[in-house]
CSV table of C-alpha atoms and ligand atoms in Angstrom, one decimal:
chain,number,residue,atom,x,y,z
V,169,MET,CA,-47.8,75.7,152.2
V,170,THR,CA,-47.4,72.0,151.7
V,171,ALA,CA,-44.1,70.4,153.6
V,172,LYS,CA,-41.2,69.2,152.2
V,173,ILE,CA,-41.6,65.7,152.3
V,174,ILE,CA,-38.3,64.6,154.6
V,175,ASP,CA,-36.8,61.2,152.8
V,176,GLY,CA,-35.3,58.9,155.5
V,177,LYS,CA,-35.0,56.4,153.4
V,178,THR,CA,-32.6,58.1,150.8
V,179,ILE,CA,-30.7,59.9,153.7
V,180,ALA,CA,-30.5,56.2,155.6
V,181,LEU,CA,-29.5,54.4,152.1
V,182,GLU,CA,-26.5,57.2,151.9
V,183,LEU,CA,-25.5,56.9,155.5
V,184,ARG,CA,-25.2,53.0,154.8
V,185,GLU,CA,-22.9,53.7,151.7
V,186,ALA,CA,-20.6,55.7,154.5
V,187,ILE,CA,-20.4,53.2,157.0
V,188,ALA,CA,-20.0,50.4,154.2
V,189,ALA,CA,-17.0,52.4,153.0
V,190,GLU,CA,-15.5,52.6,156.3
V,191,VAL,CA,-16.0,48.9,157.2
V,192,ALA,CA,-14.0,48.3,154.2
V,193,ALA,CA,-11.4,50.7,155.3
V,194,MET,CA,-11.5,49.4,158.8
V,195,LYS,CA,-10.7,45.4,157.1
V,196,ALA,CA,-8.1,47.3,154.1
V,197,LYS,CA,-6.1,48.3,157.7
V,198,GLY,CA,-6.7,44.3,159.0
V,199,PHE,CA,-9.2,44.5,161.6
V,200,PRO,CA,-12.0,41.9,162.0
V,201,ALA,CA,-15.2,42.6,160.3
V,202,PRO,CA,-17.3,44.4,162.7
V,203,GLY,CA,-19.9,41.8,164.2
V,204,LEU,CA,-23.2,42.5,165.8
V,205,ALA,CA,-25.2,39.9,167.4
V,206,THR,CA,-29.2,39.6,167.5
V,207,VAL,CA,-31.1,38.3,170.4
V,208,LEU,CA,-34.7,37.1,169.4
V,209,VAL,CA,-36.7,35.7,172.4
V,210,GLY,CA,-40.0,34.5,170.6
V,211,GLU,CA,-42.0,34.7,167.7
V,212,ASN,CA,-43.1,38.1,167.8
V,213,PRO,CA,-43.4,38.1,163.9
V,214,ALA,CA,-42.9,41.9,163.5
V,215,SER,CA,-39.6,41.4,166.1
V,216,GLN,CA,-38.9,38.7,163.5
V,217,VAL,CA,-39.3,41.1,160.6
V,218,TYR,CA,-36.9,43.6,162.7
V,219,VAL,CA,-34.7,41.5,162.8
V,220,ARG,CA,-34.2,40.3,159.5
V,221,MET,CA,-33.8,43.6,158.1
V,222,LYS,CA,-31.5,44.4,160.8
V,223,GLN,CA,-29.5,41.5,159.7
V,224,LYS,CA,-29.8,42.0,156.4
V,225,ALA,CA,-28.4,45.7,156.4
V,226,CYS,CA,-25.5,43.9,158.3
V,227,GLU,CA,-24.4,42.0,156.1
V,228,LYS,CA,-24.7,44.7,152.8
V,229,ALA,CA,-22.2,47.1,155.0
V,230,GLY,CA,-19.9,44.3,155.3
V,231,ILE,CA,-20.7,43.5,159.0
V,232,GLU,CA,-21.2,40.3,159.7
V,233,SER,CA,-24.2,39.2,162.1
V,234,TYR,CA,-25.0,37.0,164.2
V,235,GLY,CA,-28.6,35.6,164.9
V,236,TYR,CA,-29.6,34.1,168.5
V,237,VAL,CA,-33.1,32.4,168.7
V,238,LEU,CA,-34.7,31.5,172.0
V,239,PRO,CA,-38.0,30.3,172.3
V,240,GLU,CA,-40.9,31.7,174.1
V,241,THR,CA,-40.7,29.5,177.3
V,242,ALA,CA,-36.3,30.7,177.7
V,243,THR,CA,-36.3,31.5,181.4
V,244,GLN,CA,-34.4,34.9,182.4
V,245,GLU,CA,-31.4,32.9,183.2
V,246,GLU,CA,-31.1,31.5,179.8
V,247,VAL,CA,-31.6,34.8,178.2
V,248,GLU,CA,-29.0,36.5,180.5
V,249,THR,CA,-26.6,33.6,180.0
V,250,LEU,CA,-26.2,33.8,176.2
V,251,VAL,CA,-26.0,37.6,176.8
V,252,LYS,CA,-22.9,37.1,179.0
V,253,GLU,CA,-21.7,34.7,176.5
V,254,LEU,CA,-21.7,37.4,173.9
V,255,ASN,CA,-20.2,39.6,176.2
V,256,ASP,CA,-16.8,38.0,176.6
V,257,ASP,CA,-17.0,37.2,172.5
V,258,PRO,CA,-14.6,39.1,171.3
V,259,LYS,CA,-16.3,38.8,167.3
V,260,VAL,CA,-19.4,40.5,168.9
V,261,ASN,CA,-18.8,44.4,168.8
V,262,GLY,CA,-22.5,44.9,169.4
V,263,ILE,CA,-25.4,43.2,171.4
V,264,LEU,CA,-29.1,44.0,169.9
V,265,VAL,CA,-31.7,41.9,172.6
V,266,GLN,CA,-34.8,42.9,170.3
V,267,LEU,CA,-37.7,44.4,172.1
V,268,PRO,CA,-40.5,43.7,173.6
V,269,LEU,CA,-39.9,40.5,175.5
V,270,PRO,CA,-42.1,38.1,176.0
V,271,LYS,CA,-44.2,38.1,179.5
V,272,GLY,CA,-42.8,37.8,182.3
V,273,LEU,CA,-38.9,38.3,181.5
V,274,ASP,CA,-37.3,41.2,182.8
V,275,GLU,CA,-36.1,43.7,180.2
V,276,GLU,CA,-34.4,46.1,182.5
V,277,ARG,CA,-32.4,42.8,184.2
V,278,VAL,CA,-31.6,41.5,180.5
V,279,LEU,CA,-30.6,45.0,179.1
V,280,ASN,CA,-28.3,45.6,182.4
V,281,THR,CA,-26.3,42.6,181.5
V,282,ILE,CA,-25.3,44.0,178.3
V,283,SER,CA,-21.2,45.3,178.7
V,284,LEU,CA,-21.7,48.8,178.3
V,285,GLU,CA,-18.9,48.6,175.5
V,286,LYS,CA,-21.5,46.4,173.5
V,287,ASP,CA,-24.7,48.3,173.9
V,288,VAL,CA,-25.7,50.0,170.3
V,289,ASP,CA,-28.7,49.6,171.3
V,290,GLY,CA,-28.1,52.5,174.0
V,291,PHE,CA,-30.8,51.1,176.7
V,292,HIS,CA,-28.7,50.1,179.0
V,293,PRO,CA,-29.9,51.6,182.3
V,294,VAL,CA,-26.1,53.3,182.5
V,295,ASN,CA,-26.5,54.8,179.1
V,296,ILE,CA,-30.0,56.1,179.3
V,297,GLY,CA,-29.3,57.8,183.0
V,298,ARG,CA,-26.4,59.4,181.2
V,299,LEU,CA,-28.5,60.9,178.4
V,300,ALA,CA,-30.6,62.9,181.2
V,301,GLN,CA,-27.5,64.2,183.0
V,302,LYS,CA,-26.2,67.6,182.2
V,303,GLY,CA,-22.3,66.9,181.2
V,304,ARG,CA,-22.2,63.8,180.8
V,305,GLU,CA,-22.3,61.7,177.6
V,306,SER,CA,-23.6,58.0,176.7
V,307,LEU,CA,-21.2,55.6,175.5
V,308,PHE,CA,-24.4,55.0,172.5
V,309,VAL,CA,-27.3,56.5,171.9
V,310,PRO,CA,-30.8,54.5,171.4
V,311,CYS,CA,-31.2,54.6,167.1
V,312,THR,CA,-34.8,55.7,166.8
V,313,PRO,CA,-34.3,58.8,168.5
V,314,GLU,CA,-30.9,59.5,167.4
V,315,GLY,CA,-32.2,58.8,163.8
V,316,VAL,CA,-35.0,61.4,164.7
V,317,ILE,CA,-32.8,64.2,165.1
V,318,TYR,CA,-30.6,63.2,162.4
V,319,LEU,CA,-33.5,64.0,160.4
V,320,LEU,CA,-33.8,67.0,162.0
V,321,ASP,CA,-30.5,68.4,161.2
V,322,SER,CA,-31.1,67.2,157.7
V,323,VAL,CA,-33.6,69.7,157.1
V,324,GLY,CA,-32.0,72.6,159.2
V,325,ALA,CA,-34.5,72.5,162.3
V,326,GLU,CA,-33.5,75.0,164.7
V,327,LEU,CA,-33.4,73.3,168.0
V,328,GLU,CA,-32.1,75.3,170.4
V,329,GLY,CA,-35.0,77.5,172.3
V,330,ALA,CA,-37.4,75.8,170.0
V,331,ASN,CA,-40.9,74.3,171.3
V,332,ALA,CA,-40.7,70.9,171.0
V,333,VAL,CA,-43.6,68.7,171.7
V,334,VAL,CA,-43.0,64.7,172.0
V,335,LEU,CA,-46.1,62.4,171.8
V,336,GLY,CA,-45.0,59.3,173.9
V,337,ARG,CA,-42.9,58.4,177.1
V,338,SER,CA,-41.6,55.0,175.8
V,339,ASN,CA,-38.0,53.7,177.1
V,340,ILE,CA,-37.2,53.1,173.5
V,341,VAL,CA,-38.0,56.5,171.6
V,342,GLY,CA,-40.5,59.1,173.5
V,343,MET,CA,-38.4,59.8,176.7
V,344,PRO,CA,-35.0,59.3,175.0
V,345,VAL,CA,-36.3,61.8,172.5
V,346,ALA,CA,-36.8,64.3,174.5
V,347,LEU,CA,-34.1,63.8,176.4
V,348,LEU,CA,-32.3,64.7,173.4
V,349,LEU,CA,-33.9,67.4,172.6
V,350,VAL,CA,-33.2,69.0,176.1
V,351,LYS,CA,-28.9,68.3,175.2
V,352,ARG,CA,-29.9,70.5,172.5
V,353,ASN,CA,-31.4,73.4,174.1
V,354,ALA,CA,-34.9,73.0,173.1
V,355,THR,CA,-37.6,73.3,175.3
V,356,VAL,CA,-39.4,70.3,175.4
V,357,THR,CA,-43.2,68.9,176.4
V,358,ILE,CA,-43.9,65.1,177.0
V,359,CYS,CA,-47.3,64.4,176.1
V,360,HIS,CA,-49.0,60.7,176.7
V,361,SER,CA,-52.2,59.4,177.8
V,362,ARG,CA,-53.4,61.7,180.3
V,363,THR,CA,-52.1,64.9,179.0
V,364,LYS,CA,-55.0,67.0,179.0
V,365,ASN,CA,-56.1,69.6,175.9
V,366,LEU,CA,-53.8,67.2,173.6
V,367,PRO,CA,-54.4,69.1,170.5
V,368,GLU,CA,-54.0,72.9,172.0
V,369,VAL,CA,-50.5,71.2,173.5
V,370,CYS,CA,-49.3,69.9,170.1
V,371,SER,CA,-50.3,73.2,168.3
V,372,GLN,CA,-47.7,74.9,170.0
V,373,ALA,CA,-45.1,72.6,168.8
V,374,ASP,CA,-42.6,74.1,166.5
V,375,ILE,CA,-41.4,70.1,166.6
V,376,LEU,CA,-43.7,68.2,166.9
V,377,ILE,CA,-42.6,64.1,167.4
V,378,ALA,CA,-45.0,61.6,167.7
V,379,ALA,CA,-44.5,58.2,168.7
V,380,VAL,CA,-47.3,56.3,170.8
V,381,GLY,CA,-48.7,54.0,168.2
V,382,ARG,CA,-52.4,55.4,167.3
V,383,PRO,CA,-53.0,55.2,163.4
V,384,ALA,CA,-53.6,59.2,162.2
V,385,MET,CA,-54.3,60.7,165.4
V,386,VAL,CA,-52.4,64.0,164.9
V,387,LYS,CA,-54.7,66.2,163.0
V,388,ARG,CA,-53.9,69.1,160.8
V,389,ASP,CA,-55.5,71.8,163.1
V,390,TRP,CA,-53.0,69.9,166.3
V,391,VAL,CA,-50.0,71.3,163.7
V,392,LYS,CA,-48.2,75.0,164.0
V,393,LYS,CA,-47.8,76.4,160.8
V,394,GLY,CA,-44.1,75.8,159.4
V,395,ALA,CA,-43.9,73.1,162.5
V,396,VAL,CA,-41.5,70.4,161.4
V,397,VAL,CA,-43.5,67.1,162.2
V,398,ILE,CA,-41.3,63.9,162.4
V,399,ASP,CA,-43.7,60.6,162.7
V,400,VAL,CA,-42.1,57.7,164.5
V,401,GLY,CA,-45.2,55.6,164.1
V,402,VAL,CA,-45.6,52.6,162.3
V,403,ASN,CA,-49.2,51.0,162.7
V,404,ARG,CA,-51.0,48.4,160.7
V,405,VAL,CA,-54.4,48.7,159.4
V,406,ASP,CA,-56.6,46.5,157.8
V,407,ASP,CA,-56.6,47.4,153.6
V,408,SER,CA,-58.2,44.8,151.4
V,409,THR,CA,-56.8,46.1,148.6
V,410,ARG,CA,-53.3,45.1,149.0
V,411,GLU,CA,-52.3,41.5,148.9
V,412,ARG,CA,-50.9,41.2,152.5
V,413,GLY,CA,-54.2,42.7,153.8
V,414,TYR,CA,-53.0,45.5,155.5
V,415,ARG,CA,-51.1,48.9,155.0
V,416,LEU,CA,-48.8,50.9,157.7
V,417,VAL,CA,-49.5,54.4,158.7
V,418,GLY,CA,-48.1,56.7,160.7
V,419,ASP,CA,-49.4,58.5,164.3
V,420,VAL,CA,-49.9,61.5,161.5
V,421,ALA,CA,-52.7,62.4,159.7
V,422,PHE,CA,-50.0,63.0,156.6
V,423,ASP,CA,-52.4,64.1,153.8
V,424,GLU,CA,-53.5,66.2,155.9
V,425,VAL,CA,-50.8,67.8,157.6
V,426,LYS,CA,-48.3,67.7,155.1
V,427,GLU,CA,-50.6,71.2,154.3
V,428,VAL,CA,-49.7,73.3,157.3
V,429,ALA,CA,-46.2,71.5,158.3
V,430,SER,CA,-43.1,73.1,156.6
V,431,ALA,CA,-41.3,69.4,157.1
V,432,ILE,CA,-42.5,66.0,157.5
V,433,THR,CA,-41.9,62.1,157.5
V,434,PRO,CA,-43.8,60.0,155.4
V,435,VAL,CA,-44.3,56.4,157.0
V,436,PRO,CA,-43.3,53.9,155.7
V,437,GLY,CA,-40.1,55.8,153.9
V,438,GLY,CA,-39.2,58.3,157.0
V,439,VAL,CA,-37.8,57.3,160.6
V,440,GLY,CA,-38.0,53.5,159.9
V,441,PRO,CA,-34.6,53.4,157.9
V,442,MET,CA,-32.8,55.6,160.4
V,443,THR,CA,-33.1,53.9,162.9
V,444,ILE,CA,-31.2,50.5,161.2
V,445,ALA,CA,-28.6,53.2,159.9
V,446,MET,CA,-28.2,53.9,163.4
V,447,LEU,CA,-27.2,50.6,164.7
V,448,LEU,CA,-25.2,50.1,161.8
V,449,ARG,CA,-23.0,52.9,163.0
V,450,ASN,CA,-23.3,52.8,166.5
V,451,THR,CA,-21.9,49.0,165.7
V,452,VAL,CA,-18.7,50.4,163.6
V,453,ARG,CA,-18.2,52.5,166.7
V,454,ALA,CA,-18.2,50.1,169.3
V,455,ALA,CA,-15.8,47.8,166.8
V,456,ASN,CA,-13.4,51.2,166.7
V,457,LEU,CA,-13.7,51.4,170.3
V,458,ALA,CA,-12.7,47.9,170.5
V,459,ASN,CA,-9.8,48.3,167.9
V,460,ASN,CA,-8.2,50.4,169.5
V,461,ALA,CA,-8.6,49.0,173.4
V,462,SER,CA,-6.6,46.0,171.9
H,800,GUN,N1,-38.3,47.1,169.6
H,800,GUN,C1,-38.1,48.6,168.8
H,800,GUN,N2,-37.7,49.5,168.2
H,800,GUN,C2,-36.8,48.7,168.9
H,800,GUN,C3,-35.0,49.4,168.4
H,800,GUN,O1,-34.4,49.9,168.2
H,800,GUN,N3,-34.2,47.9,169.1
H,800,GUN,C4,-34.6,46.8,170.4
H,800,GUN,N4,-33.7,46.5,170.8
H,800,GUN,N5,-35.9,46.7,170.2
H,800,GUN,C5,-36.6,47.2,169.4
């Protein structure tokens, strides 16, 4: 068996075109352009790249982006004051505080400061809490996990009753994606650094989500024949044949696992582009909520 390669880049592009059309229609009706504020604290190079990509994607979709950069030395109060100003700014529909924050800043307190209606990342403790509760809906769902579910749906993966294994329990991906899978009635196992017999546990999975940040960790014999494999990992590995000196690889040994999986996402070009598409979608939703409330 050779797996279907799930083309997240194309799927995300189609979504982004639909979002751009929706934004154009909103503007044609006289509503203001939706606005996304990005807050970048410090100089983490990967975060700088991600924020730039998010801003560019906004521009292309007709969404205004307002970029705020604070120094590495910014205090908790300075970050929270900025977030509060953005909460009060009617041009801003969504607030994205890029994570991780520099050491010494209390991430939870910052996220708790974001207005629920502007929490387009879905990381506010109340939104995450609602995700974990039966019969409750969060206002916004975190972008990468939502993108993972979108890709699973795009290949018609049966989630109800499926054995889903999530590798990784991060706040940004592992835990929320596990909660979303539970909401879709999958039977979910969350694996982490203390999990025993990891290859054995993974090999039971109908749906395998890898989000641990370990290059090519998931091998062919970890994967059940016909499983759907979603690789969230983005790892830099040295590669002197590349001009920039490295290449990106996922958490899954793609070339060998594609021989047993029924469908698999590549890295790059799988989950990554979906995160941005979902962020744009959440921002437009936030704008619609604000417009309907005014
Ligand atoms: N860092 C890594 N992924 C994300 C994300 O989706 N949102 C934010 N705010 N920070 C991140």
